[in-house]
Coordinates of C-alpha atoms and ligand atoms in Angstrom, one line a residue:
M1 CA 11.6 -189.8 -112.5
K2 CA 14.7 -187.7 -112.9
I3 CA 14.0 -184.0 -113.6
V4 CA 16.6 -181.4 -114.5
V5 CA 15.6 -177.9 -113.4
T6 CA 17.8 -175.3 -115.0
G7 CA 17.9 -171.9 -113.3
G8 CA 16.8 -173.6 -110.0
A9 CA 18.8 -171.1 -107.9
G10 CA 16.7 -168.3 -109.2
F11 CA 13.3 -167.0 -108.3
I12 CA 10.8 -169.3 -110.1
G13 CA 13.2 -172.2 -110.6
G14 CA 13.9 -172.2 -106.9
N15 CA 10.2 -172.2 -106.0
F16 CA 9.7 -175.1 -108.5
V17 CA 12.5 -177.1 -106.9
H18 CA 10.8 -176.8 -103.5
Y19 CA 7.4 -177.6 -105.0
M20 CA 8.6 -180.7 -106.7
I21 CA 10.8 -182.1 -103.9
N22 CA 7.8 -181.6 -101.5
K23 CA 5.2 -183.1 -103.8
Y24 CA 7.1 -186.1 -105.3
K25 CA 9.0 -187.9 -102.7
D26 CA 10.4 -190.4 -105.2
Y27 CA 11.6 -188.0 -107.9
K28 CA 15.2 -186.9 -108.3
I29 CA 15.6 -183.2 -108.9
I30 CA 18.8 -182.1 -110.5
C31 CA 19.4 -178.4 -110.4
V32 CA 21.7 -176.9 -113.1
D33 CA 22.5 -173.2 -112.5
A34 CA 25.5 -171.0 -113.4
L35 CA 24.9 -168.9 -110.3
T36 CA 24.9 -165.6 -112.1
Y37 CA 24.0 -162.4 -110.1
A38 CA 20.4 -163.7 -110.0
G39 CA 21.3 -167.2 -108.7
N40 CA 21.5 -167.7 -104.9
M41 CA 22.4 -171.0 -103.1
E42 CA 20.6 -169.7 -100.0
T43 CA 17.4 -170.1 -101.9
L44 CA 18.1 -173.9 -101.9
D45 CA 19.2 -174.1 -98.3
S46 CA 16.2 -176.3 -97.2
V47 CA 16.7 -178.9 -99.9
K48 CA 20.5 -179.0 -100.4
D49 CA 20.9 -182.0 -98.1
N50 CA 17.9 -183.9 -99.4
P51 CA 19.2 -187.2 -101.0
N52 CA 16.8 -186.6 -103.9
F53 CA 18.5 -183.3 -104.8
S54 CA 21.7 -182.6 -106.6
F55 CA 23.3 -179.4 -107.9
Y56 CA 25.5 -178.6 -110.9
K57 CA 27.1 -175.2 -111.1
T58 CA 26.9 -175.2 -114.9
D59 CA 26.3 -172.7 -117.7
I60 CA 23.5 -174.1 -120.0
A61 CA 25.4 -172.6 -122.9
D62 CA 28.5 -174.7 -122.0
R63 CA 28.0 -177.7 -124.4
K64 CA 30.7 -179.9 -122.9
A65 CA 29.5 -179.5 -119.3
V66 CA 25.8 -180.0 -120.2
Y67 CA 26.6 -183.2 -122.2
E68 CA 28.6 -184.5 -119.2
M69 CA 25.7 -183.8 -116.9
F70 CA 23.4 -185.7 -119.2
E71 CA 25.7 -188.7 -119.4
K72 CA 26.0 -188.8 -115.6
E73 CA 22.3 -188.2 -114.7
T74 CA 20.3 -189.6 -117.7
P75 CA 17.4 -187.3 -117.0
D76 CA 13.8 -188.0 -118.1
I77 CA 12.6 -184.4 -118.2
I78 CA 14.3 -181.0 -118.6
V79 CA 12.5 -177.9 -117.4
N80 CA 14.4 -174.8 -118.6
F81 CA 14.0 -171.8 -116.3
A82 CA 17.6 -170.6 -116.8
A83 CA 17.6 -167.2 -118.3
E84 CA 18.7 -163.6 -118.1
S85 CA 15.3 -162.2 -117.0
H86 CA 15.5 -158.5 -116.4
V87 CA 14.1 -156.1 -119.1
D88 CA 16.1 -153.1 -117.8
R89 CA 19.4 -155.0 -117.9
S90 CA 18.6 -156.2 -121.5
I91 CA 18.1 -152.5 -122.5
E92 CA 21.6 -151.7 -121.1
N93 CA 23.3 -154.7 -122.9
S94 CA 21.6 -157.6 -124.6
E95 CA 24.6 -159.8 -125.4
I96 CA 24.3 -162.2 -122.5
F97 CA 20.6 -162.4 -123.1
L98 CA 21.2 -163.9 -126.6
K99 CA 23.9 -166.2 -125.3
T100 CA 22.0 -167.7 -122.4
N101 CA 18.4 -167.4 -123.5
V102 CA 18.9 -168.5 -127.2
M103 CA 22.2 -170.4 -127.4
G104 CA 21.7 -172.0 -124.0
T105 CA 18.3 -173.3 -125.1
Q106 CA 19.9 -174.7 -128.2
V107 CA 22.6 -176.6 -126.2
L108 CA 20.0 -178.1 -123.9
M109 CA 17.9 -179.3 -126.8
D110 CA 20.9 -180.7 -128.6
A111 CA 21.7 -182.7 -125.5
C112 CA 18.1 -183.9 -125.4
R113 CA 18.4 -185.1 -129.0
K114 CA 21.8 -186.8 -128.4
Y115 CA 20.9 -188.6 -125.2
G116 CA 17.1 -189.0 -125.5
I117 CA 14.5 -187.4 -123.3
K118 CA 10.8 -187.9 -122.4
R119 CA 10.1 -184.1 -122.4
Y120 CA 11.8 -180.8 -122.9
H121 CA 9.8 -178.0 -121.3
Q122 CA 10.6 -174.4 -122.1
V123 CA 9.6 -171.8 -119.5
S124 CA 8.7 -168.8 -121.6
T125 CA 6.9 -165.6 -120.9
D126 CA 3.8 -163.6 -122.0
E127 CA 6.2 -160.8 -123.0
V128 CA 6.8 -162.6 -126.3
Y129 CA 3.4 -161.4 -127.4
G130 CA 4.3 -157.7 -127.0
D131 CA 1.7 -155.5 -125.3
L132 CA -2.0 -154.7 -125.4
P133 CA -3.5 -151.2 -125.4
L134 CA -4.8 -149.8 -122.1
D135 CA -8.2 -148.9 -123.7
R136 CA -9.0 -152.4 -124.9
Q137 CA -9.9 -154.4 -121.8
D138 CA -11.6 -157.0 -124.0
L139 CA -8.2 -158.1 -125.5
F140 CA -6.1 -160.9 -124.0
F141 CA -3.1 -162.9 -125.1
T142 CA -4.1 -166.4 -126.4
E143 CA -1.7 -169.0 -127.7
K144 CA -2.5 -167.9 -131.2
T145 CA -1.5 -164.2 -130.6
P146 CA 1.4 -163.4 -132.9
L147 CA 4.8 -163.0 -131.4
H148 CA 5.6 -159.3 -131.4
T149 CA 8.4 -158.4 -129.0
S150 CA 9.5 -155.0 -127.6
S151 CA 12.6 -155.5 -125.4
P152 CA 15.9 -157.3 -126.1
Y153 CA 14.8 -159.6 -123.3
S154 CA 11.4 -160.5 -124.8
A155 CA 13.1 -160.8 -128.3
S156 CA 15.5 -163.4 -126.9
K157 CA 12.7 -165.4 -125.2
A158 CA 10.7 -165.3 -128.5
S159 CA 13.7 -166.5 -130.4
A160 CA 14.2 -169.4 -128.0
D161 CA 10.5 -170.3 -128.4
L162 CA 10.8 -170.4 -132.2
L163 CA 13.9 -172.6 -131.9
V164 CA 11.9 -175.0 -129.6
G165 CA 9.1 -175.1 -132.2
A166 CA 11.7 -175.8 -134.9
Y167 CA 13.2 -178.7 -132.9
Y168 CA 9.8 -180.2 -132.5
R169 CA 8.9 -179.9 -136.2
T170 CA 12.3 -180.9 -137.6
Y171 CA 13.6 -183.5 -135.1
N172 CA 10.4 -184.5 -133.4
L173 CA 11.8 -183.5 -130.0
P174 CA 9.0 -183.9 -127.4
V175 CA 8.7 -180.3 -126.3
T176 CA 6.2 -178.1 -124.5
I177 CA 6.2 -174.4 -123.9
S178 CA 4.5 -172.3 -121.2
R179 CA 4.1 -168.6 -121.4
C180 CA 3.3 -167.1 -118.0
S181 CA 2.5 -163.6 -116.8
N182 CA 4.4 -161.7 -114.2
N183 CA 5.2 -163.9 -111.1
Y184 CA 5.6 -162.7 -107.5
G185 CA 6.3 -164.4 -104.2
P186 CA 9.2 -165.6 -102.0
Y187 CA 12.8 -165.5 -103.3
H188 CA 12.1 -162.8 -106.0
F189 CA 15.3 -160.9 -106.8
P190 CA 14.9 -157.3 -105.5
E191 CA 15.5 -155.7 -108.9
K192 CA 11.9 -156.6 -110.0
L193 CA 9.0 -154.4 -109.2
I194 CA 7.3 -156.0 -106.2
P195 CA 10.4 -157.0 -104.1
L196 CA 12.2 -153.8 -105.0
M197 CA 9.3 -151.7 -103.7
I198 CA 9.0 -153.8 -100.5
A199 CA 12.7 -153.5 -99.8
N200 CA 12.8 -149.8 -100.5
A201 CA 9.7 -149.1 -98.5
L202 CA 11.1 -151.0 -95.5
N203 CA 14.3 -149.0 -95.8
D204 CA 12.3 -145.7 -96.2
K205 CA 13.9 -145.2 -99.6
K206 CA 12.1 -143.7 -102.6
L207 CA 9.9 -146.0 -104.7
P208 CA 10.8 -145.4 -108.4
V209 CA 7.7 -145.7 -110.5
Y210 CA 8.4 -145.6 -114.2
G211 CA 6.4 -143.0 -116.2
K212 CA 3.0 -142.4 -114.7
G213 CA 2.6 -145.9 -113.2
K214 CA -0.3 -146.7 -115.5
N215 CA 1.2 -149.8 -117.1
V216 CA -0.7 -153.0 -116.3
R217 CA 0.8 -156.4 -115.4
D218 CA -1.1 -159.6 -114.8
W219 CA 0.2 -161.0 -111.5
L220 CA 0.4 -164.7 -110.6
Y221 CA 1.6 -166.1 -107.3
V222 CA 4.7 -168.2 -108.1
E223 CA 3.3 -171.4 -106.6
D224 CA 0.4 -171.3 -109.1
H225 CA 3.0 -171.1 -111.9
C226 CA 4.8 -174.1 -110.4
S227 CA 1.5 -176.1 -110.4
A228 CA 0.9 -175.2 -114.0
I229 CA 4.3 -176.4 -115.1
D230 CA 3.9 -179.6 -113.0
L231 CA 0.6 -180.3 -115.0
I232 CA 2.1 -179.5 -118.3
I233 CA 5.2 -181.8 -118.0
H234 CA 3.0 -184.7 -116.8
K235 CA -0.2 -184.2 -118.9
G236 CA 0.5 -181.5 -121.5
K237 CA 0.4 -182.4 -125.2
V238 CA 3.8 -182.5 -126.9
G239 CA 4.3 -179.7 -129.4
E240 CA 1.8 -177.4 -127.6
V241 CA 2.1 -173.9 -126.0
Y242 CA 0.2 -173.2 -122.8
N243 CA -0.5 -169.6 -121.6
V244 CA -0.5 -169.3 -117.8
G245 CA -2.2 -166.5 -115.9
G246 CA -4.8 -165.8 -113.3
H247 CA -6.7 -162.6 -114.4
N248 CA -5.0 -160.5 -111.8
E249 CA -4.4 -157.3 -113.6
R250 CA -3.2 -154.3 -111.7
T251 CA -1.5 -151.0 -112.7
N252 CA 2.0 -150.6 -111.3
L253 CA 0.7 -147.7 -109.2
E254 CA -2.0 -149.9 -107.6
V255 CA 0.6 -152.5 -106.7
V256 CA 3.0 -149.9 -105.2
K257 CA 0.2 -148.3 -103.2
T258 CA -1.0 -151.7 -101.9
I259 CA 2.6 -152.5 -100.7
L260 CA 2.8 -149.1 -98.9
H261 CA -0.6 -149.6 -97.4
E262 CA 0.3 -153.1 -96.1
L263 CA 3.5 -151.8 -94.6
G264 CA 1.9 -148.7 -93.1
K265 CA 4.2 -146.4 -95.1
S266 CA 3.4 -143.0 -96.7
E267 CA 2.6 -142.6 -100.4
E268 CA 5.0 -139.7 -100.3
L269 CA 7.7 -142.3 -100.8
I270 CA 6.6 -142.7 -104.4
K271 CA 8.9 -141.0 -106.9
Y272 CA 7.9 -140.9 -110.6
V273 CA 11.0 -141.4 -112.7
T274 CA 11.8 -141.4 -116.4
D275 CA 9.9 -144.2 -118.2
R276 CA 11.5 -147.4 -119.4
K277 CA 12.5 -147.3 -123.1
G278 CA 9.9 -149.3 -125.2
H279 CA 7.8 -149.9 -122.1
D280 CA 5.0 -152.4 -122.7
M281 CA 1.6 -151.0 -121.7
R282 CA -0.5 -154.0 -120.7
Y283 CA 0.0 -157.7 -120.4
A284 CA -3.1 -159.9 -119.9
I285 CA -3.3 -163.7 -120.3
D286 CA -6.2 -165.7 -121.5
P287 CA -5.7 -169.0 -119.6
A288 CA -8.7 -170.8 -121.1
K289 CA -6.6 -173.5 -122.9
I290 CA -4.7 -174.7 -119.8
H291 CA -7.9 -174.6 -117.8
N292 CA -10.0 -176.5 -120.4
E293 CA -7.4 -179.1 -121.4
L294 CA -5.5 -179.7 -118.2
G295 CA -7.9 -178.4 -115.5
W296 CA -5.4 -175.9 -114.1
L297 CA -6.7 -173.0 -112.0
P298 CA -4.8 -170.5 -109.9
T299 CA -5.4 -170.9 -106.1
I300 CA -4.0 -167.7 -104.6
T301 CA -5.7 -164.3 -105.1
F302 CA -3.6 -161.2 -105.4
D303 CA -4.8 -160.0 -102.0
K304 CA -3.6 -163.1 -100.3
G305 CA -0.5 -163.5 -102.4
I306 CA 0.8 -160.0 -101.8
K307 CA 0.3 -160.4 -98.0
N308 CA 2.2 -163.7 -98.1
T309 CA 5.0 -162.1 -100.1
I310 CA 5.3 -159.1 -97.8
R311 CA 5.3 -161.4 -94.8
W312 CA 8.1 -163.5 -96.4
Y313 CA 10.3 -160.4 -97.0
L314 CA 9.8 -159.3 -93.4
D315 CA 10.7 -162.8 -92.1
N316 CA 13.7 -163.3 -94.4
K317 CA 15.5 -160.0 -94.3
A318 CA 18.9 -161.7 -94.3
W319 CA 18.2 -163.2 -97.8
W320 CA 17.5 -159.9 -99.5
E321 CA 19.6 -157.6 -97.4
N322 CA 22.7 -159.7 -98.5
I323 CA 21.7 -159.1 -102.1
I324 CA 21.1 -155.4 -102.0
S325 CA 24.2 -154.7 -100.0
G326 CA 26.4 -156.6 -102.5
E327 CA 27.3 -156.2 -106.2
Y328 CA 23.7 -155.4 -107.0
K329 CA 24.2 -151.9 -105.5
N330 CA 26.2 -150.8 -108.6
C331 CA 23.5 -152.0 -111.0
Y332 CA 20.9 -150.2 -108.9
E333 CA 22.8 -147.0 -109.1
K334 CA 23.3 -147.4 -112.9
I335 CA 19.6 -147.8 -113.5
Y336 CA 18.1 -145.3 -111.0
T337 CA 20.7 -142.5 -110.3
N338 CA 19.6 -139.2 -112.0
R339 CA 16.6 -140.9 -113.5
Ligands
LIG1 P1 15.8 -165.2 -112.2 O1 16.6 -164.2 -112.9 O2 15.3 -165.0 -110.8 O3 16.6 -166.6 -112.2 C1 17.3 -167.0 -113.3 C2 18.2 -168.2 -112.9 O4 18.9 -168.7 -114.0 C3 19.3 -167.7 -111.9 O5 19.5 -168.7 -110.8 C4 20.6 -167.7 -112.7 O6 21.8 -168.0 -112.0 C5 20.3 -168.8 -113.7 N1 21.1 -168.6 -115.0 C6 21.2 -167.5 -115.7 N2 22.0 -167.7 -116.7 C7 22.3 -169.0 -116.7 C8 23.1 -169.8 -117.6 N3 23.7 -169.4 -118.6 N4 23.2 -171.1 -117.2 C9 22.6 -171.6 -116.1 N5 21.9 -170.9 -115.3 C10 21.8 -169.6 -115.6 O7 14.6 -165.5 -113.2 P2 13.1 -165.9 -112.9 O8 12.3 -164.7 -112.7 O9 13.1 -167.0 -111.9 O10 12.6 -166.5 -114.3 C11 12.8 -167.9 -114.6 C12 12.3 -168.1 -116.0 O11 10.9 -167.8 -116.1 C13 13.0 -167.3 -117.1 O12 13.1 -168.1 -118.2 C14 12.0 -166.2 -117.4 O13 12.1 -165.8 -118.7 C15 10.6 -166.9 -117.1 N6 9.5 -166.1 -116.7 C16 9.7 -165.2 -115.6 C17 8.6 -164.5 -115.2 C18 8.7 -163.6 -114.0 O14 7.7 -162.8 -113.7 N7 9.8 -163.5 -113.3 C19 7.3 -164.6 -115.9 C20 7.2 -165.5 -116.9 C21 8.3 -166.2 -117.3
LIG2 P1 9.4 -155.8 -113.8 O1 9.3 -156.4 -112.4 O2 10.8 -155.4 -114.3 O3 8.8 -156.9 -114.8 P2 8.5 -156.8 -116.4 O4 9.0 -155.5 -116.9 O5 9.2 -158.0 -116.9 O6 7.0 -156.8 -116.5 O7 8.5 -154.6 -113.9 C1 7.1 -154.7 -113.7 C2 6.5 -153.3 -114.1 O8 6.9 -152.4 -113.1 C3 6.9 -152.8 -115.4 O9 5.8 -152.1 -116.0 C4 8.0 -151.8 -115.1 C5 7.6 -151.3 -113.7 N1 8.7 -150.9 -112.8 C6 8.7 -149.6 -112.2 O10 7.8 -148.8 -112.4 N2 9.7 -149.3 -111.4 C7 10.8 -150.2 -111.1 O11 11.7 -149.8 -110.4 C8 10.7 -151.5 -111.8 C9 11.8 -152.5 -111.5 C10 9.7 -151.8 -112.6

């Protein structure tokens, strides 16, 4: 089996590459990544010399380069993780979000139509459903929840999902879509909540909590997301959407306090800052479909996962210190200075 993993030098794609290479010794994994600010070859250090691994530094929106890769590799499955993924950046400028997340998806699916494919899998997000109110703990996102986006990021992901559905209906392309809740774990870029708070706490820098910190996210350890996608591409029904989440809802403040507690740091490091524009209140996934139809269950509790994650950031300082001392510094200042 030959599997193309786009965005494999990023957080979840990188974890998925490791997961698949370790689990399927006879699969070929072809990573396609443009190495944007979020892509990092060091994430792939341990697999880069594996004979079953190959890498293309390619933009998924570059039709010519994508077609060439298809001709050379004749892949069986595409798993599309490649995306611009940060809500705050999409609020600053959404252009690249539309190019990569929508046009890139189109190019990949056109290549699948032209060269043939067993499965095209789109890695989407629960953010396409918009948000849920804080005072309705009985409500969850199901696969039937209407798309209702808030940020330019989520709008671009929802647009891509609609296009994937259209390619299924119009051209019979064998597609599946997964919509997962917030991931956390190793190799998470330190602009996102959990790694940013770990890095700042370790550096005794202020921890910028948006608004009052009451927004709720449904956290899933990244390896559990990888196992869900593995199941979907092998056993999922073509044309279907699967929600992925593990009922691990926490307010942002709870998450931040847990990190401070685990690191033995003072809560005085918390700084409440101006809220994010259009900030979604609560995300919460109902994972009944993937559980009932494919037997998927998460295996790592939040308590265990957050400990693993903190340990990883302590043991791999070089990986994230490189990032926060580089170009990312400018972006950090743009988002957080005078906030
Ligand atoms: P990430 O930002 O860490 O990684 C994205 C990767 O895509 C990077 O390696 C980057 O270089 C690459 N990339 C960006 N533009 C590209 C392009 N034009 N061509 C080729 N490669 C390109 O993102 P992530 O958090 O790993 O998210 C991966 C996917 O999972 C995204 O599609 C995201 O929408 C989805 N998702 C993320 C979460 C989460 O909590 N992080 C939750 C649900 C779904
Ligand atoms: P984030 O990791 O950006 O993921 P998403 O917005 O896609 O869910 O943010 C998670 C939550 O944490 C979100 O409610 C915004 C909040 N947040 C902060 O309070 N401070 C921060 O510095 C960041 C990056 C996020």
